[in-house]
Amino acid sequence: MQFNDLQRQYNAYKNEIDEAIQQVLNSSRYINGEEVALLEAELSAYVGVKHTISCASGTDALLLSLMALDLQPGEEVICPAFSFISPASMTRLLAATPVFVDVSPLDFNIDVEKIEAKITSRTKAIIGVSLFGQCANFEAINALAEQHGLWTIEDGAQSFGADFQSQKSGSLTDLATTSFFPAKPLGCYGDGGAIFTNNDVLAEKLRALKAHGQTMRYHHQLIGLNSRLDTIQAAVLRVKLKHLDEEIKARQEIAGIYKQLLPQGIFLPEVAAAHESVWAQYTIGLPNRDQAKEYLDKRGIPTNIHYPVPLPFQEAFAGIGEGADSFEVASLLSETVLSLPMHAFLTIEEIRYIAQSLQDFLKHEK
Ligand SMILES: *Cc1c(COP(=O)(O)O)cnc(C)c1O
């Protein structure tokens, strides 16, 4: 059994994908081939935004976004304490300071009740990560940002295709980013990312920033990166985008079956009102998590811990905001969460086997 079975996914779309890749090979336009612009237009239509700027990874998408907002050394960016590192590390890379906010135990996303206390005169932006496939509460985040004159960014690396209040992830904030890393809800066959926005000025700046800061070839107005989505990846993504809604439906059904079959005594993830999750991860909570992981591993069930260390306690952030907060929820989650296999091609027999194994584990633990 695979944690995320990309082989089954490839086999399902093999003819279409092989043909799309072959077309790029025939054209020899490996960089900035026509598929890149076509994909950007299709992504804009899907998300419901004016501009999609593709780039080399979800991490670059965040770095470029912060550069586009002209984030200065010493300024602050609000980030969730329990997440992947990119929003906070890209903030730090620009010599600005990530200010961590604890998360909610209900949806694992930034606790909107705890943001305002961390806003200062140096705060520039709030980054909400839409973790495990469910959007953060951007209604509350946008209201706070409006009140305090801040920018908002959604890190939608795990939520492409998700809905909040009938709007797509990627369309909820000033800037939004996603990742096309293979295991993400919409993944390519290498690294890739994108930024979404309705802001014409930021879109134009982002296009320059991702291309060495140039607006015309060899004319550089800004200091930028080289951050491109290559044509083969764009071609793969165009095929996969066509199948995304079916895959999301399958994941939602699988989450429903997990909920039915998993034994009592386990904390199950919930989808909040007005949200539709794409279930990037199916992450449960249980007190003896490490033993459960080992037990499932022996039965051939791969699991992952997302994430074992809250960000404020990472060595890379030593000395930043130390002792300012105990991050109780992030700490509890890091000790108890376990992500189970989740992908659109998981079979009912596999889900039964996982549920039965967890039940056996709980009995065995008593
Ligand atoms: C995967 C991920 C990223 C980074 O994406 P890459 O394409 O690997 O750089 C950023 N944020 C979150 C929440 C992620 O899950």
Short mmCIF file of C-alpha atoms and ligand atoms in Angstrom, two decimals:
data_model
loop_
_atom_site.label_atom_id
_atom_site.label_comp_id
_atom_site.label_asym_id
_atom_site.label_seq_id
_atom_site.Cartn_x
_atom_site.Cartn_y
_atom_site.Cartn_z
CA MET A 1 0.00 0.00 0.00
CA GLN A 2 1.19 3.52 -0.80
CA PHE A 3 0.61 6.65 1.28
CA ASN A 4 -0.21 8.54 -1.94
CA ASP A 5 -0.30 6.17 -4.93
CA LEU A 6 0.96 8.29 -7.83
CA GLN A 7 1.55 5.15 -9.92
CA ARG A 8 -2.16 4.33 -9.95
CA GLN A 9 -2.91 7.92 -10.88
CA TYR A 10 -0.44 7.83 -13.78
CA ASN A 11 -1.85 4.53 -15.03
CA ALA A 12 -5.35 6.02 -15.02
CA TYR A 13 -4.35 8.94 -17.30
CA LYS A 14 -1.35 7.34 -19.01
CA ASN A 15 -2.41 7.85 -22.64
CA GLU A 16 -3.30 11.52 -22.17
CA ILE A 17 -0.17 12.29 -20.18
CA ASP A 18 2.19 10.46 -22.52
CA GLU A 19 0.69 12.30 -25.47
CA ALA A 20 0.94 15.70 -23.74
CA ILE A 21 4.61 15.13 -22.87
CA GLN A 22 5.35 13.86 -26.37
CA GLN A 23 3.89 17.05 -27.85
CA VAL A 24 6.29 19.16 -25.79
CA LEU A 25 9.20 16.97 -26.90
CA ASN A 26 8.12 17.38 -30.52
CA SER A 27 7.98 21.16 -30.12
CA SER A 28 11.34 21.37 -28.25
CA ARG A 29 9.96 24.40 -26.38
CA TYR A 30 11.02 23.24 -22.95
CA ILE A 31 10.93 26.72 -21.40
CA ASN A 32 7.97 29.08 -21.86
CA GLY A 33 6.28 26.77 -24.37
CA GLU A 34 2.65 27.48 -25.22
CA GLU A 35 1.37 25.01 -22.57
CA VAL A 36 2.58 27.35 -19.80
CA ALA A 37 0.37 30.27 -20.87
CA LEU A 38 -2.53 27.92 -21.63
CA LEU A 39 -2.25 26.37 -18.16
CA GLU A 40 -2.10 29.81 -16.51
CA ALA A 41 -5.34 30.81 -18.28
CA GLU A 42 -7.02 27.53 -17.28
CA LEU A 43 -5.92 27.93 -13.66
CA SER A 44 -7.24 31.52 -13.56
CA ALA A 45 -10.61 30.31 -14.85
CA TYR A 46 -10.72 27.41 -12.38
CA VAL A 47 -9.76 29.51 -9.34
CA GLY A 48 -11.76 32.56 -10.44
CA VAL A 49 -8.98 35.16 -10.46
CA LYS A 50 -7.64 37.59 -13.08
CA HIS A 51 -4.01 36.49 -12.95
CA THR A 52 -2.06 33.26 -12.48
CA ILE A 53 1.72 33.56 -12.39
CA SER A 54 3.38 30.15 -12.59
CA CYS A 55 6.78 29.60 -11.00
CA ALA A 56 9.25 26.91 -9.93
CA SER A 57 7.77 25.81 -6.57
CA GLY A 58 5.31 26.63 -3.81
CA THR A 59 8.20 27.97 -1.76
CA ASP A 60 9.25 30.32 -4.58
CA ALA A 61 5.62 31.40 -4.92
CA LEU A 62 5.70 32.56 -1.28
CA LEU A 63 9.11 34.23 -1.62
CA LEU A 64 8.00 36.07 -4.78
CA SER A 65 4.76 37.14 -3.09
CA LEU A 66 6.61 38.63 -0.13
CA MET A 67 9.06 40.33 -2.52
CA ALA A 68 6.14 41.77 -4.50
CA LEU A 69 4.76 43.27 -1.28
CA ASP A 70 8.19 44.83 -0.76
CA LEU A 71 8.67 43.16 2.61
CA GLN A 72 11.50 44.94 4.40
CA PRO A 73 14.04 43.71 6.99
CA GLY A 74 12.57 44.12 10.46
CA GLU A 75 8.95 44.02 9.31
CA GLU A 76 6.69 41.25 10.62
CA VAL A 77 4.51 38.63 8.98
CA ILE A 78 1.87 36.69 10.92
CA CYS A 79 2.24 32.94 10.29
CA PRO A 80 0.61 29.83 11.81
CA ALA A 81 2.70 27.94 14.40
CA PHE A 82 1.69 24.53 13.05
CA SER A 83 2.36 24.10 9.34
CA PHE A 84 5.02 23.46 6.74
CA ILE A 85 7.95 25.85 7.12
CA SER A 86 7.81 27.83 3.84
CA PRO A 87 5.71 30.88 4.84
CA ALA A 88 7.85 31.52 7.92
CA SER A 89 11.19 30.59 6.33
CA MET A 90 10.65 32.79 3.26
CA THR A 91 9.74 35.66 5.60
CA ARG A 92 13.00 35.08 7.45
CA LEU A 93 14.99 34.76 4.23
CA LEU A 94 14.07 38.41 3.52
CA ALA A 95 15.34 39.31 7.02
CA ALA A 96 11.79 40.00 8.20
CA THR A 97 10.30 38.29 11.26
CA PRO A 98 7.66 35.57 11.27
CA VAL A 99 5.31 36.17 14.20
CA PHE A 100 3.73 32.86 15.07
CA VAL A 101 0.09 32.43 16.08
CA ASP A 102 -1.25 29.20 17.59
CA VAL A 103 -3.74 27.11 15.62
CA SER A 104 -7.26 25.87 16.26
CA PRO A 105 -7.70 22.23 17.38
CA LEU A 106 -10.82 21.98 15.19
CA ASP A 107 -9.40 22.63 11.72
CA PHE A 108 -5.63 22.81 12.50
CA ASN A 109 -5.56 26.27 10.85
CA ILE A 110 -4.43 29.59 12.32
CA ASP A 111 -6.65 30.54 15.28
CA VAL A 112 -8.26 33.76 14.08
CA GLU A 113 -9.14 34.70 17.69
CA LYS A 114 -5.43 34.89 18.53
CA ILE A 115 -4.18 36.99 15.60
CA GLU A 116 -5.04 40.50 16.74
CA ALA A 117 -2.93 40.29 19.91
CA LYS A 118 0.14 39.71 17.73
CA ILE A 119 -0.34 42.63 15.34
CA THR A 120 2.17 45.48 15.86
CA SER A 121 3.17 48.64 13.99
CA ARG A 122 5.72 46.52 12.09
CA THR A 123 3.20 43.93 10.83
CA LYS A 124 3.04 43.86 7.03
CA ALA A 125 0.94 40.82 6.17
CA ILE A 126 -0.99 37.83 7.46
CA ILE A 127 -0.30 34.46 5.87
CA GLY A 128 -3.03 31.89 6.40
CA VAL A 129 -2.04 28.35 5.46
CA SER A 130 -4.96 26.21 4.28
CA LEU A 131 -3.74 23.03 5.93
CA PHE A 132 -4.60 19.45 4.97
CA GLY A 133 -7.01 20.61 2.24
CA GLN A 134 -9.27 23.02 4.15
CA CYS A 135 -9.09 26.81 3.79
CA ALA A 136 -8.26 28.93 6.80
CA ASN A 137 -11.00 31.34 7.87
CA PHE A 138 -10.20 34.11 5.41
CA GLU A 139 -13.39 36.00 6.19
CA ALA A 140 -12.01 36.74 9.65
CA ILE A 141 -8.42 37.16 8.40
CA ASN A 142 -9.45 39.67 5.71
CA ALA A 143 -11.53 41.64 8.21
CA LEU A 144 -8.55 41.95 10.57
CA ALA A 145 -6.25 42.88 7.69
CA GLU A 146 -8.65 45.56 6.50
CA GLN A 147 -8.95 47.01 9.98
CA HIS A 148 -5.16 47.18 10.45
CA GLY A 149 -4.11 47.97 6.86
CA LEU A 150 -2.31 44.66 6.21
CA TRP A 151 -1.88 42.45 3.16
CA THR A 152 -3.29 38.91 3.14
CA ILE A 153 -1.72 35.83 1.60
CA GLU A 154 -3.15 32.33 1.40
CA ASP A 155 -0.64 29.48 1.27
CA GLY A 156 -2.83 27.07 -0.67
CA ALA A 157 -0.18 24.41 -1.33
CA GLN A 158 -2.49 21.81 0.23
CA SER A 159 -5.84 23.27 -0.76
CA PHE A 160 -5.96 23.72 -4.54
CA GLY A 161 -9.60 23.04 -5.49
CA ALA A 162 -11.01 23.65 -2.00
CA ASP A 163 -13.95 26.01 -1.40
CA PHE A 164 -14.70 28.55 1.31
CA GLN A 165 -18.07 30.31 1.14
CA SER A 166 -18.44 28.97 -2.42
CA GLN A 167 -15.22 30.66 -3.54
CA LYS A 168 -12.13 28.71 -4.54
CA SER A 169 -8.93 28.55 -2.56
CA GLY A 170 -6.62 30.98 -4.32
CA SER A 171 -9.27 33.67 -4.78
CA LEU A 172 -9.76 34.68 -1.14
CA THR A 173 -6.80 37.00 -0.45
CA ASP A 174 -4.65 39.74 -2.02
CA LEU A 175 -2.16 37.07 -3.11
CA ALA A 176 -2.43 33.29 -2.93
CA THR A 177 0.14 30.63 -3.63
CA THR A 178 0.08 26.94 -4.43
CA SER A 179 2.52 24.10 -5.04
CA PHE A 180 2.49 21.48 -7.77
CA PHE A 181 4.85 19.12 -5.90
CA PRO A 182 3.78 15.61 -7.04
CA ALA A 183 1.92 14.67 -3.85
CA LYS A 184 -0.15 17.88 -3.61
CA PRO A 185 -3.85 17.88 -4.60
CA LEU A 186 -2.82 19.12 -8.07
CA GLY A 187 0.69 17.79 -8.64
CA CYS A 188 3.07 17.63 -11.59
CA TYR A 189 6.06 15.31 -12.16
CA GLY A 190 8.67 17.50 -10.55
CA ASP A 191 8.57 20.87 -8.81
CA GLY A 192 6.22 23.70 -9.68
CA GLY A 193 4.09 26.42 -8.16
CA ALA A 194 1.83 29.37 -8.89
CA ILE A 195 0.59 32.68 -7.52
CA PHE A 196 -3.00 33.88 -7.94
CA THR A 197 -4.19 37.47 -7.69
CA ASN A 198 -6.78 39.98 -8.90
CA ASN A 199 -4.31 42.84 -8.40
CA ASP A 200 -2.96 44.04 -11.80
CA VAL A 201 -0.02 45.93 -10.32
CA LEU A 202 1.17 43.01 -8.18
CA ALA A 203 0.69 40.59 -11.11
CA GLU A 204 2.93 42.66 -13.35
CA LYS A 205 5.54 42.99 -10.62
CA LEU A 206 5.46 39.24 -9.97
CA ARG A 207 6.04 38.54 -13.70
CA ALA A 208 9.14 40.70 -13.55
CA LEU A 209 10.35 39.27 -10.21
CA LYS A 210 10.19 35.67 -11.45
CA ALA A 211 12.26 36.62 -14.53
CA HIS A 212 15.36 38.32 -13.09
CA GLY A 213 13.42 41.51 -12.43
CA GLN A 214 13.17 42.28 -16.13
CA THR A 215 10.19 43.79 -17.92
CA MET A 216 11.91 43.59 -21.30
CA ARG A 217 14.65 41.14 -22.19
CA TYR A 218 17.96 42.20 -20.59
CA HIS A 219 16.35 45.33 -19.08
CA HIS A 220 16.19 44.82 -15.31
CA GLN A 221 14.10 47.14 -13.14
CA LEU A 222 14.21 44.96 -10.03
CA ILE A 223 16.31 42.29 -8.35
CA GLY A 224 14.49 39.05 -9.02
CA LEU A 225 14.79 35.27 -9.25
CA ASN A 226 14.78 32.78 -12.06
CA SER A 227 11.64 30.85 -11.17
CA ARG A 228 9.80 29.09 -13.98
CA LEU A 229 7.34 26.26 -14.37
CA ASP A 230 8.75 24.26 -17.28
CA THR A 231 6.65 23.30 -20.29
CA ILE A 232 6.59 19.55 -19.61
CA GLN A 233 5.21 20.17 -16.11
CA ALA A 234 2.59 22.56 -17.51
CA ALA A 235 1.53 19.90 -20.04
CA VAL A 236 1.16 17.29 -17.26
CA LEU A 237 -0.82 19.75 -15.13
CA ARG A 238 -3.23 20.56 -17.97
CA VAL A 239 -4.15 16.86 -18.18
CA LYS A 240 -4.45 16.48 -14.41
CA LEU A 241 -6.54 19.64 -14.02
CA LYS A 242 -9.22 18.03 -16.21
CA HIS A 243 -9.49 15.15 -13.74
CA LEU A 244 -9.14 17.19 -10.55
CA ASP A 245 -12.82 17.56 -9.69
CA GLU A 246 -13.38 13.79 -10.03
CA GLU A 247 -10.38 13.21 -7.79
CA ILE A 248 -11.64 15.68 -5.19
CA LYS A 249 -14.99 13.90 -5.18
CA ALA A 250 -13.26 10.55 -4.67
CA ARG A 251 -11.18 11.96 -1.80
CA GLN A 252 -14.29 13.40 -0.16
CA GLU A 253 -15.99 9.99 -0.42
CA ILE A 254 -12.93 8.30 1.07
CA ALA A 255 -12.91 10.79 3.96
CA GLY A 256 -16.58 9.90 4.54
CA ILE A 257 -15.77 6.18 4.63
CA TYR A 258 -12.87 6.74 7.02
CA LYS A 259 -15.25 8.64 9.30
CA GLN A 260 -17.71 5.75 9.22
CA LEU A 261 -15.20 2.97 9.76
CA LEU A 262 -12.54 4.36 12.08
CA PRO A 263 -12.99 3.17 15.67
CA GLN A 264 -14.00 5.36 18.61
CA GLY A 265 -11.20 6.76 20.72
CA ILE A 266 -9.56 8.52 17.77
CA PHE A 267 -9.84 12.26 17.06
CA LEU A 268 -11.20 12.61 13.53
CA PRO A 269 -10.78 15.68 11.29
CA GLU A 270 -13.90 17.78 10.68
CA VAL A 271 -14.86 20.07 7.83
CA ALA A 272 -16.18 23.38 9.18
CA ALA A 273 -19.39 25.03 7.94
CA ALA A 274 -19.05 26.84 4.57
CA HIS A 275 -15.93 24.79 3.73
CA GLU A 276 -15.25 22.02 1.21
CA SER A 277 -11.99 20.19 1.86
CA VAL A 278 -9.89 18.56 -0.85
CA TRP A 279 -8.39 16.26 1.79
CA ALA A 280 -4.72 16.77 0.93
CA GLN A 281 -4.19 14.74 4.11
CA TYR A 282 -6.50 12.68 6.30
CA THR A 283 -4.98 13.48 9.66
CA ILE A 284 -6.26 11.87 12.84
CA GLY A 285 -5.21 12.39 16.45
CA LEU A 286 -4.49 9.82 19.12
CA PRO A 287 -2.54 9.88 22.39
CA ASN A 288 -0.17 6.98 21.72
CA ARG A 289 0.57 8.13 18.19
CA ASP A 290 4.11 6.78 17.90
CA GLN A 291 3.07 3.25 18.88
CA ALA A 292 0.15 3.43 16.45
CA LYS A 293 2.47 4.48 13.64
CA GLU A 294 4.80 1.56 14.37
CA TYR A 295 1.90 -0.89 14.60
CA LEU A 296 0.45 0.24 11.25
CA ASP A 297 3.90 0.16 9.67
CA LYS A 298 4.29 -3.52 10.65
CA ARG A 299 0.99 -4.20 8.90
CA GLY A 300 2.23 -2.54 5.71
CA ILE A 301 0.28 0.70 6.20
CA PRO A 302 2.44 3.79 5.55
CA THR A 303 1.61 6.90 7.60
CA ASN A 304 3.20 10.33 8.09
CA ILE A 305 3.48 12.85 10.90
CA HIS A 306 2.42 16.31 9.74
CA TYR A 307 4.17 17.91 11.68
CA PRO A 308 6.40 16.65 14.50
CA VAL A 309 7.76 20.05 15.67
CA PRO A 310 5.78 23.32 15.93
CA LEU A 311 7.51 26.01 13.88
CA PRO A 312 8.37 28.35 16.79
CA PHE A 313 10.41 25.49 18.29
CA GLN A 314 12.41 24.76 15.13
CA GLU A 315 16.12 25.38 15.49
CA ALA A 316 16.05 27.59 12.39
CA PHE A 317 13.83 30.06 14.27
CA ALA A 318 15.85 30.05 17.50
CA GLY A 319 15.75 33.46 19.15
CA ILE A 320 12.61 34.61 17.34
CA GLY A 321 9.77 35.47 19.71
CA GLU A 322 11.08 33.04 22.29
CA GLY A 323 8.94 32.57 25.38
CA ALA A 324 6.28 34.90 23.99
CA ASP A 325 3.71 32.14 23.77
CA SER A 326 3.49 28.45 24.69
CA PHE A 327 1.66 27.41 21.49
CA GLU A 328 -0.37 24.84 23.41
CA VAL A 329 -2.47 23.57 20.52
CA ALA A 330 0.44 23.33 18.09
CA SER A 331 2.40 21.42 20.75
CA LEU A 332 -0.46 19.02 21.43
CA LEU A 333 -1.01 18.40 17.72
CA SER A 334 2.66 17.75 17.03
CA GLU A 335 2.56 14.96 19.63
CA THR A 336 -0.71 13.36 18.57
CA VAL A 337 -1.34 13.75 14.81
CA LEU A 338 -1.01 10.95 12.29
CA SER A 339 -1.82 11.21 8.57
CA LEU A 340 -3.33 8.08 7.03
CA PRO A 341 -3.05 7.03 3.37
CA MET A 342 -5.19 9.39 1.26
CA HIS A 343 -5.49 9.64 -2.52
CA ALA A 344 -8.27 9.31 -5.09
CA PHE A 345 -7.36 5.72 -5.95
CA LEU A 346 -7.51 4.21 -2.45
CA THR A 347 -9.84 1.18 -2.50
CA ILE A 348 -12.60 0.33 -0.03
CA GLU A 349 -10.70 -2.85 0.90
CA GLU A 350 -7.62 -0.79 1.77
CA ILE A 351 -9.67 1.61 3.90
CA ARG A 352 -11.30 -1.36 5.70
CA TYR A 353 -7.87 -2.85 6.37
CA ILE A 354 -6.57 0.45 7.78
CA ALA A 355 -9.66 0.88 9.99
CA GLN A 356 -9.46 -2.75 11.20
CA SER A 357 -5.76 -2.36 11.97
CA LEU A 358 -6.40 0.78 14.05
CA GLN A 359 -9.16 -1.06 15.90
CA ASP A 360 -6.78 -3.96 16.61
CA PHE A 361 -4.17 -1.48 17.80
CA LEU A 362 -6.57 0.17 20.26
CA LYS A 363 -7.58 -3.24 21.67
CA HIS A 364 -4.00 -4.38 21.90
CA GLU A 365 -3.10 -1.16 23.77
CA LYS A 366 -5.68 -1.72 26.50
C1 LIG B 1 4.35 21.75 0.08
C2 LIG B 1 4.10 23.00 0.79
C3 LIG B 1 4.81 24.18 0.50
C4 LIG B 1 6.01 24.22 -0.40
O1 LIG B 1 5.82 23.78 -1.69
P1 LIG B 1 7.07 23.36 -2.59
O2 LIG B 1 6.50 23.32 -3.97
O3 LIG B 1 7.54 22.04 -2.11
O4 LIG B 1 8.12 24.41 -2.44
C5 LIG B 1 4.46 25.35 1.15
N1 LIG B 1 3.48 25.37 2.05
C6 LIG B 1 2.77 24.27 2.38
C7 LIG B 1 1.68 24.37 3.37
C8 LIG B 1 3.06 23.04 1.77
O5 LIG B 1 2.38 21.95 2.11
#
